[in-house]
Tab-separated table of C-alpha atoms and ligand atoms in Angstrom:
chain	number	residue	atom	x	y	z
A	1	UNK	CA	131.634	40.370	178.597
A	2	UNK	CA	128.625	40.002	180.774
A	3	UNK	CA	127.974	41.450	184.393
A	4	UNK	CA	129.182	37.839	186.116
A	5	UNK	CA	128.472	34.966	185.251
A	6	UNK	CA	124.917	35.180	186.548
A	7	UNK	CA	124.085	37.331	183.759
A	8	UNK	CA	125.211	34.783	181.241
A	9	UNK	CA	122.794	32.496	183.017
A	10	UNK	CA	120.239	34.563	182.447
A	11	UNK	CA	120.967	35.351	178.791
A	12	UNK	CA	121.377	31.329	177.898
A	13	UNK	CA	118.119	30.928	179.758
A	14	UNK	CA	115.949	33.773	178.430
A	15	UNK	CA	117.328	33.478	174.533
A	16	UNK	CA	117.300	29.190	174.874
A	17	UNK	CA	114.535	28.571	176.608
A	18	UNK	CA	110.615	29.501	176.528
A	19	UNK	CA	107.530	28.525	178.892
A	20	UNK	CA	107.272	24.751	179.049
A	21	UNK	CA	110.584	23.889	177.236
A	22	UNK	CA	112.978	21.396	179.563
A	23	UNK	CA	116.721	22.328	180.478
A	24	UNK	CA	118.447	19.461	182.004
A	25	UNK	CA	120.567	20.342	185.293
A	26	UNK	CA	123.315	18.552	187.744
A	27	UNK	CA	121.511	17.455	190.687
A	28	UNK	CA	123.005	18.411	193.263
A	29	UNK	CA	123.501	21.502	191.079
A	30	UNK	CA	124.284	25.544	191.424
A	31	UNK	CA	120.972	26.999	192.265
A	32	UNK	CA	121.763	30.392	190.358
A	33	UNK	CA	120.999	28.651	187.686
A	34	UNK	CA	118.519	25.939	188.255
A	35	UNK	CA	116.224	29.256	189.215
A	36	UNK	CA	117.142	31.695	186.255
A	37	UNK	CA	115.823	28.122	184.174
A	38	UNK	CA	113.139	28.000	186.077
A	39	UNK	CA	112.080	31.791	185.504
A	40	UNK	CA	111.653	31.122	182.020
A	41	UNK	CA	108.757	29.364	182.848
A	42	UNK	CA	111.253	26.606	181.411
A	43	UNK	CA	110.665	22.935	183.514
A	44	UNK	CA	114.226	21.958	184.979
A	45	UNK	CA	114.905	17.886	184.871
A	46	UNK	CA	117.684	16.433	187.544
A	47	UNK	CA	120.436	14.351	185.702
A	48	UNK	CA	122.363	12.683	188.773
A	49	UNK	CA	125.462	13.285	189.431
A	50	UNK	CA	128.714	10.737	191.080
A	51	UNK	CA	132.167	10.984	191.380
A	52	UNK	CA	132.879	11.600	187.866
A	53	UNK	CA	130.134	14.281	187.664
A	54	UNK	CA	126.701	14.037	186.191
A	55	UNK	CA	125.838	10.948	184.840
A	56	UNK	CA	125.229	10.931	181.030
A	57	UNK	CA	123.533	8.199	179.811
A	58	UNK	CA	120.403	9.494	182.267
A	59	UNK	CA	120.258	12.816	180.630
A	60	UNK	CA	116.525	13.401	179.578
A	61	UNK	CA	115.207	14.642	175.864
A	62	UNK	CA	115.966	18.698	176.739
A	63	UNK	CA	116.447	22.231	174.916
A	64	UNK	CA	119.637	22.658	177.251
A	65	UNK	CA	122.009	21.169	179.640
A	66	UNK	CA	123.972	23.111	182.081
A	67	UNK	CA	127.292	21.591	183.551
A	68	UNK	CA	130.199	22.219	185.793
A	69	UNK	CA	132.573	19.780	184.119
A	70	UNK	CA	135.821	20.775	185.312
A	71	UNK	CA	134.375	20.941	189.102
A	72	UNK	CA	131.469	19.866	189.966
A	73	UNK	CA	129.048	22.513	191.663
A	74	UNK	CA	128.409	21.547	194.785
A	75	UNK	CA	130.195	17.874	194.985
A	76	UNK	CA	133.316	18.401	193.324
A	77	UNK	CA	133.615	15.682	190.092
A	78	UNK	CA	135.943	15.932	187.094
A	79	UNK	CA	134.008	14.609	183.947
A	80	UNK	CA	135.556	11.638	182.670
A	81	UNK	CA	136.473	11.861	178.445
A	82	UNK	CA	133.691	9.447	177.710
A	83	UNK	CA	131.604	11.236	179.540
A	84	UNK	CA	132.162	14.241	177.774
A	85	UNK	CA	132.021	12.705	174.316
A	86	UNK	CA	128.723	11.718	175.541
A	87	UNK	CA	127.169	15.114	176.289
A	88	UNK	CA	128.182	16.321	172.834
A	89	UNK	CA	126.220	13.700	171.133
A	90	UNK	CA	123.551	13.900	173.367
A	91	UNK	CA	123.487	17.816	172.262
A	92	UNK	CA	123.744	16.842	168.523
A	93	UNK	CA	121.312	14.357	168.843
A	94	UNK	CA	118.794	16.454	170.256
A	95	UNK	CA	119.568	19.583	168.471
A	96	UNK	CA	120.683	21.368	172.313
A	97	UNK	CA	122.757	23.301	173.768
A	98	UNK	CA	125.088	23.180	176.427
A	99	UNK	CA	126.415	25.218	179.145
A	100	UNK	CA	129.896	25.135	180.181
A	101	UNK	CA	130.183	26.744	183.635
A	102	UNK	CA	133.610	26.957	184.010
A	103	UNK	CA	133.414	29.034	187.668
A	104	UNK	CA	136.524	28.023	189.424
A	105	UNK	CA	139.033	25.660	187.298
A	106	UNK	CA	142.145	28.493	187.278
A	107	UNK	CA	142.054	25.958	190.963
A	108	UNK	CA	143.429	22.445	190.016
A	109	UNK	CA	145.766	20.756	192.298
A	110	UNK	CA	146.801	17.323	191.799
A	111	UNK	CA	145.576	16.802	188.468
A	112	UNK	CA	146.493	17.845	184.768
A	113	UNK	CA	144.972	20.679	182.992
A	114	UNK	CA	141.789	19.190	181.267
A	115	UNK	CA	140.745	21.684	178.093
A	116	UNK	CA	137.148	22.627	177.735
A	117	UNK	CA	134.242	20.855	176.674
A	118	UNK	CA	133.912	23.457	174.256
A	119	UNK	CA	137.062	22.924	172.817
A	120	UNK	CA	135.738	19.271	171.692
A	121	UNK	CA	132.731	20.858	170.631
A	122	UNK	CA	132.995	20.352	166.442
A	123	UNK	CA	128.993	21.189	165.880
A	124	UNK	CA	128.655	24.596	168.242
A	125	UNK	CA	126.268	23.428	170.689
A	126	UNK	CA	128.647	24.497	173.574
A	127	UNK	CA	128.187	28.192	175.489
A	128	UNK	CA	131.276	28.557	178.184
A	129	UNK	CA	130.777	30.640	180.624
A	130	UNK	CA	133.797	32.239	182.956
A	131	UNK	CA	133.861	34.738	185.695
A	132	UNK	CA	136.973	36.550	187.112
A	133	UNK	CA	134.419	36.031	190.856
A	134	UNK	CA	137.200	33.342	191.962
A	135	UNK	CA	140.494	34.662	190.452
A	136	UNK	CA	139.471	38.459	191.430
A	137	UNK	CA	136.230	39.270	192.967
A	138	UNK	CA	132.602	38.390	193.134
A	139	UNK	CA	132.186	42.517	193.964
A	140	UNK	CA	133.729	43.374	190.499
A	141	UNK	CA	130.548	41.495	188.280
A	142	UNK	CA	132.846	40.588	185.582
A	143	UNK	CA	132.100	37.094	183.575
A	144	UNK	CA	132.209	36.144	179.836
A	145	UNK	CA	130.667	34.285	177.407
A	146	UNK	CA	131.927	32.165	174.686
A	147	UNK	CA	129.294	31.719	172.247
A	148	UNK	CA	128.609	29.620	169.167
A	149	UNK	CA	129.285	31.667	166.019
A	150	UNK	CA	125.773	31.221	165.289
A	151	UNK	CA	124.146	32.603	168.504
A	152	UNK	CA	126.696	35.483	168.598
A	153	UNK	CA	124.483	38.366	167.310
A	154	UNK	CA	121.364	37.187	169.122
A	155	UNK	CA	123.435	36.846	172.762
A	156	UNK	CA	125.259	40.740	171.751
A	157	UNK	CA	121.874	41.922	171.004
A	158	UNK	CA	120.453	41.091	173.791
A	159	UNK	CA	123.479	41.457	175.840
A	160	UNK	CA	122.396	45.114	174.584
A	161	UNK	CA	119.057	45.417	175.762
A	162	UNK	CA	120.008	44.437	179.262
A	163	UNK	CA	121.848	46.647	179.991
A	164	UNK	CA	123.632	48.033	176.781
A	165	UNK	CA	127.312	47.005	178.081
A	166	UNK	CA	129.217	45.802	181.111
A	167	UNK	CA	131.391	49.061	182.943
A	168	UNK	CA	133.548	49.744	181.304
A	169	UNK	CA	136.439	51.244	183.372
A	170	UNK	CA	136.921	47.695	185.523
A	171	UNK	CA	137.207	45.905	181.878
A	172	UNK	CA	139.958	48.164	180.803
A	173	UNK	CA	141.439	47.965	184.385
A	174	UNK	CA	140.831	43.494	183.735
A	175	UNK	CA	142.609	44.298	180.338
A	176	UNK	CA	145.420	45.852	181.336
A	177	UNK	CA	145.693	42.977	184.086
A	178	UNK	CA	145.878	40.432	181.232
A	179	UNK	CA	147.889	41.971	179.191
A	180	UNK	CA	150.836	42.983	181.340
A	181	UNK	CA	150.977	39.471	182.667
A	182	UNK	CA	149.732	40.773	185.820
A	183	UNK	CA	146.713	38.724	186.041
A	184	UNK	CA	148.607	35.386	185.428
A	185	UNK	CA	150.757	36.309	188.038
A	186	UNK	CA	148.342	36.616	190.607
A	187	UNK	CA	146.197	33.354	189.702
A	188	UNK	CA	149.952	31.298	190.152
A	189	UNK	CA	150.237	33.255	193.927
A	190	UNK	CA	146.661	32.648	194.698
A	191	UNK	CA	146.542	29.005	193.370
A	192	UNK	CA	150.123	28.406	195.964
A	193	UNK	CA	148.412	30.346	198.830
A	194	UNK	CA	144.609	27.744	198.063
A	195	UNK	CA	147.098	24.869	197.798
A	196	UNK	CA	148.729	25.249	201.645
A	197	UNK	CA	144.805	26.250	203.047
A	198	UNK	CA	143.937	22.802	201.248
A	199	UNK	CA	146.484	20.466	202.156
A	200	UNK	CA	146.197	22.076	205.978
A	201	UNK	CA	142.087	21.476	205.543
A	202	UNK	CA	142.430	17.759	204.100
A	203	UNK	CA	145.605	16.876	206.608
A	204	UNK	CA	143.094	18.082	209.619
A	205	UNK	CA	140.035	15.924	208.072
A	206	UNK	CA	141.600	13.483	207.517
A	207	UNK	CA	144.557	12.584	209.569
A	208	UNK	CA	143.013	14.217	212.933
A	209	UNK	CA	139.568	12.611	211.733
A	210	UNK	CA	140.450	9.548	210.336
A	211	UNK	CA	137.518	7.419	209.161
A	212	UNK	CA	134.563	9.817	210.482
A	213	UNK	CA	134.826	12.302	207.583
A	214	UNK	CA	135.028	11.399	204.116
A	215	UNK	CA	136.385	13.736	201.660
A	216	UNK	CA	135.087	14.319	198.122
A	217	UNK	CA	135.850	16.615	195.047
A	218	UNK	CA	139.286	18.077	196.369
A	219	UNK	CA	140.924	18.021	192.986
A	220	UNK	CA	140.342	21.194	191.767
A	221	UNK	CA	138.105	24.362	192.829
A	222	UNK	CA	137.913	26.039	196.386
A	223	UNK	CA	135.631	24.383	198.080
A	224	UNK	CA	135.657	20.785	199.575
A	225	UNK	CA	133.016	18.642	199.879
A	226	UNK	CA	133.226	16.638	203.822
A	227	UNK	CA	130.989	14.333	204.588
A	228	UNK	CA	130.601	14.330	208.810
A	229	UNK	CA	129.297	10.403	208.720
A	230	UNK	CA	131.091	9.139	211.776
A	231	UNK	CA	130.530	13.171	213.530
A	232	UNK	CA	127.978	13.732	216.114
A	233	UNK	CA	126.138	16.483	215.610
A	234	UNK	CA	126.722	18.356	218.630
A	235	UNK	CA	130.363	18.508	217.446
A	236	UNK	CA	129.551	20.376	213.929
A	237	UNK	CA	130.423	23.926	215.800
A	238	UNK	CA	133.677	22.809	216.818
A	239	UNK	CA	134.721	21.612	212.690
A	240	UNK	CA	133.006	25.006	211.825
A	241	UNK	CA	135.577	26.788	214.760
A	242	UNK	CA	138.569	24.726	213.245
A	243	UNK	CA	138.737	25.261	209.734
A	244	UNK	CA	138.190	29.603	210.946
B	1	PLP	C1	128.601	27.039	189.971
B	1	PLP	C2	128.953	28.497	190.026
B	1	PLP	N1	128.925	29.224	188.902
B	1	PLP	C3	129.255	30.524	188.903
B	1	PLP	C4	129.623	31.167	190.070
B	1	PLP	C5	130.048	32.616	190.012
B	1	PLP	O1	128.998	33.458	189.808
B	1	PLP	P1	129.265	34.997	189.396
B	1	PLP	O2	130.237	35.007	188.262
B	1	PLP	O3	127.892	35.461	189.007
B	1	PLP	O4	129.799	35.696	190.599
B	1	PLP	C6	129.633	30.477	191.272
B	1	PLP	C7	129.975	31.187	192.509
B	1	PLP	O5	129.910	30.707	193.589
B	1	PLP	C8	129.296	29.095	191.249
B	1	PLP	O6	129.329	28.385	192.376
């Protein structure tokens, strides 16, 4: 358990990486992370990123790779099977690891449940990282980590060091959550309440704005991705106003 998934981000980056090593990272990409990499004194490479996430077959020689494969952080992509069977040889390959932020995917609407990269992950090169920020609250700084077997002691150790554990009276309150079947119950009412805000969202940008906004990355998550193209400017305010 780690204090939000920042502070798995900052584990990965200060056990993975060291001055002048290279993490590759989704560009556009969460910039939590690109700047926890870059603290390291680690150099951060851009791996492009379309509709079906970041584009494999341009990632660069690196120690790391972080991802948002079920929802891509900022523009919303799903990544496709092949692309994810590329990654993990990529991480083989090079002898890297990857990180699995998995931020937001208890939110998936019209699609199936895809299971984690990590659970494809034969050689351990895969580090998922969750947060209970979108299900509960980003106030209550609860994440976890999923480690490789053989990074477990080094990530608890230093896990440790930080800041010896995470509180431990909002884990026991998270556990009892879980294990009464509370918790579940509240991710189905929250994912029905983000499904009516979405379809009223994507029936106003797109019905009442047909062909000047293009939608992207609506699948899953809570957050939409609109691209104003046919919008003048000076009416920005007024889609800001609307969706209030
Ligand atoms: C890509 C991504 N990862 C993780 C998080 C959650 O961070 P934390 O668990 O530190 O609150 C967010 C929150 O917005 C995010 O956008």
């Amino acid at each position: 358990m780690v204090n939000g998934s920042q502070q798995g981000l900052d584990l990965c980056a200060r056990l993975l990486l060291d001055p002048g090593d290279r993490a590759a990272m989704e560009d556009p990409g969460y910039l939590l992370a690109r700047q926890a990499f870059l603290a390291t004194g680690a150099e951060v490479l851009p791996v492009p990123v379309d509709a079906e996430g970041p584009r494999t077959d341009a990632l660069p020689e690196a120690r790391l790779a972080y991802t948002t494969p079920s929802h891509q952080f900022p523009l919303g992509g799903v990544l496709a099977a092949g692309r994810r069977r590329e990654l993990l040889a990529w991480a083989a390959r090079h002898a890297a690891f990857v990180i699995e932020d998995d931020y937001d995917s208890e939110y998936r609407f019209d699609i199936a449940p895809i299971p984690p990269l990590q659970a494809m992950d034969g050689e351990g090169r895969v580090i998922y990282l969750g947060t209970a920020s979108k299900t509960l609250s980003p106030t209550l700084r609860l994440g976890f980590l999923v480690v490789p077997a053989a990074l477990a002691e080094a990530f608890a150790k230093a896990k440790r060091l930080s800041d010896r554990h995470s509180p431990s009276l909002e884990q026991e309150a998270l556990a009892a959550l879980i294990e009464t079947g509370a918790y579940e119950r509240h991710v189905r009412r929250v994912r029905r309440r983000n499904a009516e805000r979405r379809a009223a969202l994507l029936a106003a940008l797109t019905e009442a704005e047909a062909g000047a906004v293009e939608v992207v990355g609506s699948d899953a998550g809570l957050h939409v991705v609109a691209w104003l193209n046919g919008v003048p400017r000076a009416r920005e305010d007024d889609f800001v106003a609307a969706a209030a």
